[in-house]
Amino acid sequence: GAVVSQHPSRVICKSGTSVKIECRSLDFQATTMFWYRQFPKKSLMLMATSNEGSKATYEQGVEKDKFLINHASLTLSTLTVTSAHPEDSSFYICSASKLAGGRDEQYFGPGTRLTVT
Amino acid sequence: QKEVEQNSGPLSVPEGAIASLNCTYSDRGSQSFFWYRQYSGKSPELIMFIYSNGDKEDGRFTAQLNKASQYVSLLIRDSQPSDSATYLCAVISGGGADGLTFGKGTHLIIQP
């Protein structure tokens, strides 16, 4: 199988604080990992693409200084939401691909629900 | 700008019938096409992917791709109440490394 985990599954934080979300591929090496965000009743929107050992590529409109992505190994990527605000409250989902560029099947994590109060 | 369009529904289908879900995409260079199922509050799970024109069958599911018309569909035969979910069409474009561009999803309801 191809299992992707995320931690935490749910987090509540105060406005102005930072939150780190981990995404791990448990039984395969993920060449590429992706971070998506989903607001209520909306579809998933790609935030950024990260390849192990290189800087993440951010989609237009996503602030790279606010959403810090680190892909330190082939099995771990982290997303840090810095100085979180209530409008950052969303469902954050990562996915991992075995092949570069994500052209293979992407395996999704279970998601992290962030609530900023 | 890459766009993936789906009818948001809800699409109501009686149990045992065929559910037909449709999707169009704007980027003619798109190469890979995926159908995901998403239950409320959960992350998407892959149903099928298709790369070539024509039909691809997997159990009760058939994906159909027509690149000339920029159209991809998903048929679900012998629909079951457990098939009730939101179905997301997703596309990967042709150039460079890219994540998935998702449609807004079609909410499918299978009526017992």
Short mmCIF file of C-alpha atoms in Angstrom, two decimals:
data_model
loop_
_atom_site.label_atom_id
_atom_site.label_comp_id
_atom_site.label_asym_id
_atom_site.label_seq_id
_atom_site.Cartn_x
_atom_site.Cartn_y
_atom_site.Cartn_z
CA GLY A 1 0.00 0.00 0.00
CA ALA A 2 0.83 3.67 0.06
CA VAL A 3 -0.08 5.32 3.31
CA VAL A 4 0.30 8.98 4.12
CA SER A 5 -0.21 10.30 7.62
CA GLN A 6 -0.70 13.80 8.92
CA HIS A 7 -0.24 15.17 12.38
CA PRO A 8 -2.08 16.67 14.10
CA SER A 9 -5.50 15.75 12.75
CA ARG A 10 -7.07 18.73 14.42
CA VAL A 11 -5.57 21.84 16.00
CA ILE A 12 -6.94 24.99 17.54
CA CYS A 13 -4.62 27.92 18.02
CA LYS A 14 -4.81 31.56 18.95
CA SER A 15 -4.44 34.33 16.43
CA GLY A 16 -0.81 35.36 15.98
CA THR A 17 0.70 32.00 16.88
CA SER A 18 2.35 29.51 14.54
CA VAL A 19 1.26 25.97 13.82
CA LYS A 20 3.29 23.14 12.29
CA ILE A 21 1.62 20.32 10.38
CA GLU A 22 3.54 17.17 9.51
CA CYS A 23 2.99 14.96 6.51
CA ARG A 24 4.66 11.56 6.37
CA SER A 25 4.73 8.83 3.77
CA LEU A 26 4.80 5.69 5.88
CA ASP A 27 5.67 2.92 3.46
CA PHE A 28 7.21 4.59 0.44
CA GLN A 29 9.61 7.34 -0.47
CA ALA A 30 7.84 10.43 -1.71
CA THR A 31 9.79 12.27 -4.37
CA THR A 32 7.23 15.03 -4.42
CA MET A 33 4.78 16.21 -1.80
CA PHE A 34 1.93 18.64 -2.27
CA TRP A 35 -0.01 20.81 0.14
CA TYR A 36 -3.65 21.62 -0.48
CA ARG A 37 -6.18 23.72 1.37
CA GLN A 38 -9.93 23.24 1.38
CA PHE A 39 -12.40 25.79 2.72
CA PRO A 40 -15.94 24.67 3.67
CA LYS A 41 -18.02 23.62 0.67
CA LYS A 42 -15.13 24.44 -1.65
CA SER A 43 -12.78 22.25 -3.61
CA LEU A 44 -9.17 21.57 -2.82
CA MET A 45 -6.76 24.26 -3.87
CA LEU A 46 -3.10 23.54 -4.42
CA MET A 47 -0.90 25.69 -2.21
CA ALA A 48 2.58 24.46 -2.99
CA THR A 49 4.70 21.67 -4.37
CA SER A 50 7.79 20.47 -2.57
CA ASN A 51 10.60 18.19 -3.63
CA GLU A 52 13.00 16.71 -1.14
CA GLY A 53 16.01 18.91 -0.57
CA SER A 54 14.83 21.87 -2.62
CA LYS A 55 12.71 24.94 -2.10
CA ALA A 56 8.97 24.61 -2.43
CA THR A 57 7.13 26.04 -5.43
CA TYR A 58 4.17 28.12 -4.34
CA GLU A 59 1.00 28.73 -6.29
CA GLN A 60 0.03 32.25 -7.18
CA GLY A 61 -1.53 34.05 -4.25
CA VAL A 62 0.01 31.82 -1.58
CA GLU A 63 2.45 33.70 0.65
CA LYS A 64 5.66 31.73 0.99
CA ASP A 65 6.69 33.65 4.11
CA LYS A 66 3.43 32.81 5.80
CA PHE A 67 3.22 29.16 4.79
CA LEU A 68 6.68 27.71 5.37
CA ILE A 69 7.29 24.34 3.80
CA ASN A 70 10.20 22.08 4.61
CA HIS A 71 10.77 18.78 2.83
CA ALA A 72 13.78 17.53 4.72
CA SER A 73 13.56 13.88 3.78
CA LEU A 74 11.85 11.59 1.30
CA THR A 75 9.24 10.68 3.89
CA LEU A 76 8.53 13.95 5.67
CA SER A 77 7.25 17.36 4.70
CA THR A 78 6.11 20.03 7.12
CA LEU A 79 3.86 23.04 6.65
CA THR A 80 4.14 25.83 9.20
CA VAL A 81 1.42 28.44 9.26
CA THR A 82 3.11 31.49 10.77
CA SER A 83 1.25 34.26 12.58
CA ALA A 84 -2.04 32.48 11.98
CA HIS A 85 -5.23 34.47 11.61
CA PRO A 86 -8.87 33.34 11.65
CA GLU A 87 -9.00 33.46 7.85
CA ASP A 88 -6.33 30.73 7.82
CA SER A 89 -8.82 28.35 9.42
CA SER A 90 -9.20 25.56 6.89
CA PHE A 91 -8.72 21.88 6.14
CA TYR A 92 -5.09 21.34 5.13
CA ILE A 93 -4.37 18.17 3.19
CA CYS A 94 -1.04 16.87 1.96
CA SER A 95 -0.41 14.35 -0.76
CA ALA A 96 2.66 12.41 -1.75
CA SER A 97 3.81 11.03 -5.06
CA LYS A 98 6.38 8.38 -5.75
CA LEU A 99 7.42 9.94 -9.02
CA ALA A 100 8.84 13.40 -9.60
CA GLY A 101 6.32 15.98 -10.67
CA GLY A 102 3.35 14.16 -9.20
CA ARG A 103 2.39 12.57 -12.52
CA ASP A 104 1.86 9.29 -10.79
CA GLU A 105 -1.02 8.73 -8.42
CA GLN A 106 -1.00 11.10 -5.48
CA TYR A 107 -1.70 9.54 -2.11
CA PHE A 108 -3.56 11.84 0.22
CA GLY A 109 -3.13 12.21 3.94
CA PRO A 110 -6.19 12.32 6.21
CA GLY A 111 -6.01 16.09 6.54
CA THR A 112 -5.53 18.55 9.38
CA ARG A 113 -8.35 20.80 10.44
CA LEU A 114 -6.96 24.11 11.66
CA THR A 115 -9.10 26.52 13.63
CA VAL A 116 -7.63 29.90 14.52
CA THR A 117 -9.48 31.75 17.26
CA GLN B 1 -5.73 29.84 -15.97
CA LYS B 2 -6.42 26.17 -15.56
CA GLU B 3 -10.03 25.35 -14.81
CA VAL B 4 -11.89 22.16 -14.11
CA GLU B 5 -15.65 22.37 -14.23
CA GLN B 6 -18.18 20.06 -12.66
CA ASN B 7 -21.89 20.32 -11.98
CA SER B 8 -22.14 20.68 -8.22
CA GLY B 9 -25.42 18.78 -8.04
CA PRO B 10 -26.81 17.22 -6.01
CA LEU B 11 -27.22 14.36 -8.44
CA SER B 12 -29.79 11.91 -7.18
CA VAL B 13 -29.75 8.35 -8.55
CA PRO B 14 -31.83 5.35 -7.44
CA GLU B 15 -30.00 2.38 -5.98
CA GLY B 16 -28.91 -0.08 -8.64
CA ALA B 17 -28.94 2.47 -11.45
CA ILE B 18 -25.99 3.98 -13.30
CA ALA B 19 -24.62 7.27 -11.99
CA SER B 20 -22.95 9.47 -14.61
CA LEU B 21 -20.58 12.21 -13.49
CA ASN B 22 -19.12 14.71 -15.92
CA CYS B 23 -16.15 17.05 -15.98
CA THR B 24 -14.63 19.46 -18.46
CA TYR B 25 -11.21 21.06 -18.33
CA SER B 26 -9.75 24.15 -19.94
CA ASP B 27 -6.06 23.29 -20.37
CA ARG B 28 -5.72 21.39 -23.64
CA GLY B 29 -2.22 20.31 -22.58
CA SER B 30 -3.57 18.32 -19.64
CA GLN B 31 -2.25 14.79 -19.60
CA SER B 32 -3.50 13.01 -16.51
CA PHE B 33 -7.04 12.80 -15.20
CA PHE B 34 -8.27 11.54 -11.87
CA TRP B 35 -11.54 10.89 -10.11
CA TYR B 36 -11.56 11.13 -6.33
CA ARG B 37 -14.32 10.45 -3.85
CA GLN B 38 -14.59 12.60 -0.76
CA TYR B 39 -16.83 12.01 2.21
CA SER B 40 -17.73 14.97 4.37
CA GLY B 41 -14.86 15.99 6.61
CA LYS B 42 -12.47 13.47 5.08
CA SER B 43 -9.65 13.73 2.59
CA PRO B 44 -10.09 12.52 -1.00
CA GLU B 45 -9.58 8.91 -1.96
CA LEU B 46 -8.66 7.88 -5.48
CA ILE B 47 -11.30 6.07 -7.50
CA MET B 48 -9.66 5.93 -10.90
CA PHE B 49 -7.14 7.63 -13.15
CA ILE B 50 -7.02 7.75 -16.93
CA TYR B 51 -4.36 9.00 -19.31
CA SER B 52 -5.50 7.89 -22.77
CA ASN B 53 -8.58 8.59 -24.83
CA GLY B 54 -11.34 6.03 -24.48
CA ASP B 55 -12.75 4.01 -21.64
CA LYS B 56 -11.09 2.46 -18.62
CA GLU B 57 -13.02 0.04 -16.46
CA ASP B 58 -12.35 -1.01 -12.88
CA GLY B 59 -15.08 -3.00 -11.21
CA ARG B 60 -18.26 -0.96 -11.11
CA PHE B 61 -16.44 2.17 -12.25
CA THR B 62 -15.70 3.30 -15.81
CA ALA B 63 -13.75 6.42 -16.63
CA GLN B 64 -14.13 7.94 -20.07
CA LEU B 65 -11.75 10.47 -21.61
CA ASN B 66 -12.18 12.55 -24.75
CA LYS B 67 -9.23 14.90 -25.13
CA ALA B 68 -10.60 16.48 -28.30
CA SER B 69 -13.68 17.61 -26.39
CA GLN B 70 -11.69 18.18 -23.16
CA TYR B 71 -14.17 16.02 -21.35
CA VAL B 72 -13.82 13.26 -18.79
CA SER B 73 -16.58 11.30 -17.13
CA LEU B 74 -17.11 8.64 -14.49
CA LEU B 75 -19.82 6.01 -14.64
CA ILE B 76 -20.80 4.08 -11.55
CA ARG B 77 -22.81 0.93 -12.28
CA ASP B 78 -25.12 -0.75 -9.80
CA SER B 79 -25.01 2.31 -7.56
CA GLN B 80 -25.03 1.64 -3.84
CA PRO B 81 -26.01 3.96 -0.97
CA SER B 82 -22.37 3.83 0.16
CA ASP B 83 -21.44 5.52 -3.12
CA SER B 84 -23.13 8.68 -1.84
CA ALA B 85 -20.33 11.24 -1.60
CA THR B 86 -18.79 14.18 -3.40
CA TYR B 87 -16.86 13.15 -6.50
CA LEU B 88 -13.94 15.34 -7.46
CA CYS B 89 -12.48 15.51 -10.93
CA ALA B 90 -8.80 16.44 -10.95
CA VAL B 91 -6.33 17.16 -13.71
CA ILE B 92 -2.57 17.42 -14.07
CA SER B 93 -1.41 19.72 -16.81
CA GLY B 94 1.24 18.91 -19.35
CA GLY B 95 4.06 21.21 -18.48
CA GLY B 96 6.51 20.64 -15.65
CA ALA B 97 5.94 19.44 -12.15
CA ASP B 98 2.43 20.19 -11.08
CA GLY B 99 -0.10 19.40 -8.46
CA LEU B 100 -3.70 18.51 -9.11
CA THR B 101 -6.24 21.07 -10.23
CA PHE B 102 -9.55 20.05 -8.75
CA GLY B 103 -13.09 20.75 -9.83
CA LYS B 104 -15.57 21.81 -7.18
CA GLY B 105 -17.03 18.34 -7.08
CA THR B 106 -20.42 16.76 -7.73
CA HIS B 107 -22.49 15.73 -4.75
CA LEU B 108 -23.96 12.31 -5.53
CA ILE B 109 -26.89 10.88 -3.59
CA ILE B 110 -27.89 7.24 -4.09
CA GLN B 111 -31.47 6.75 -3.01
CA PRO B 112 -32.24 3.35 -1.42
#
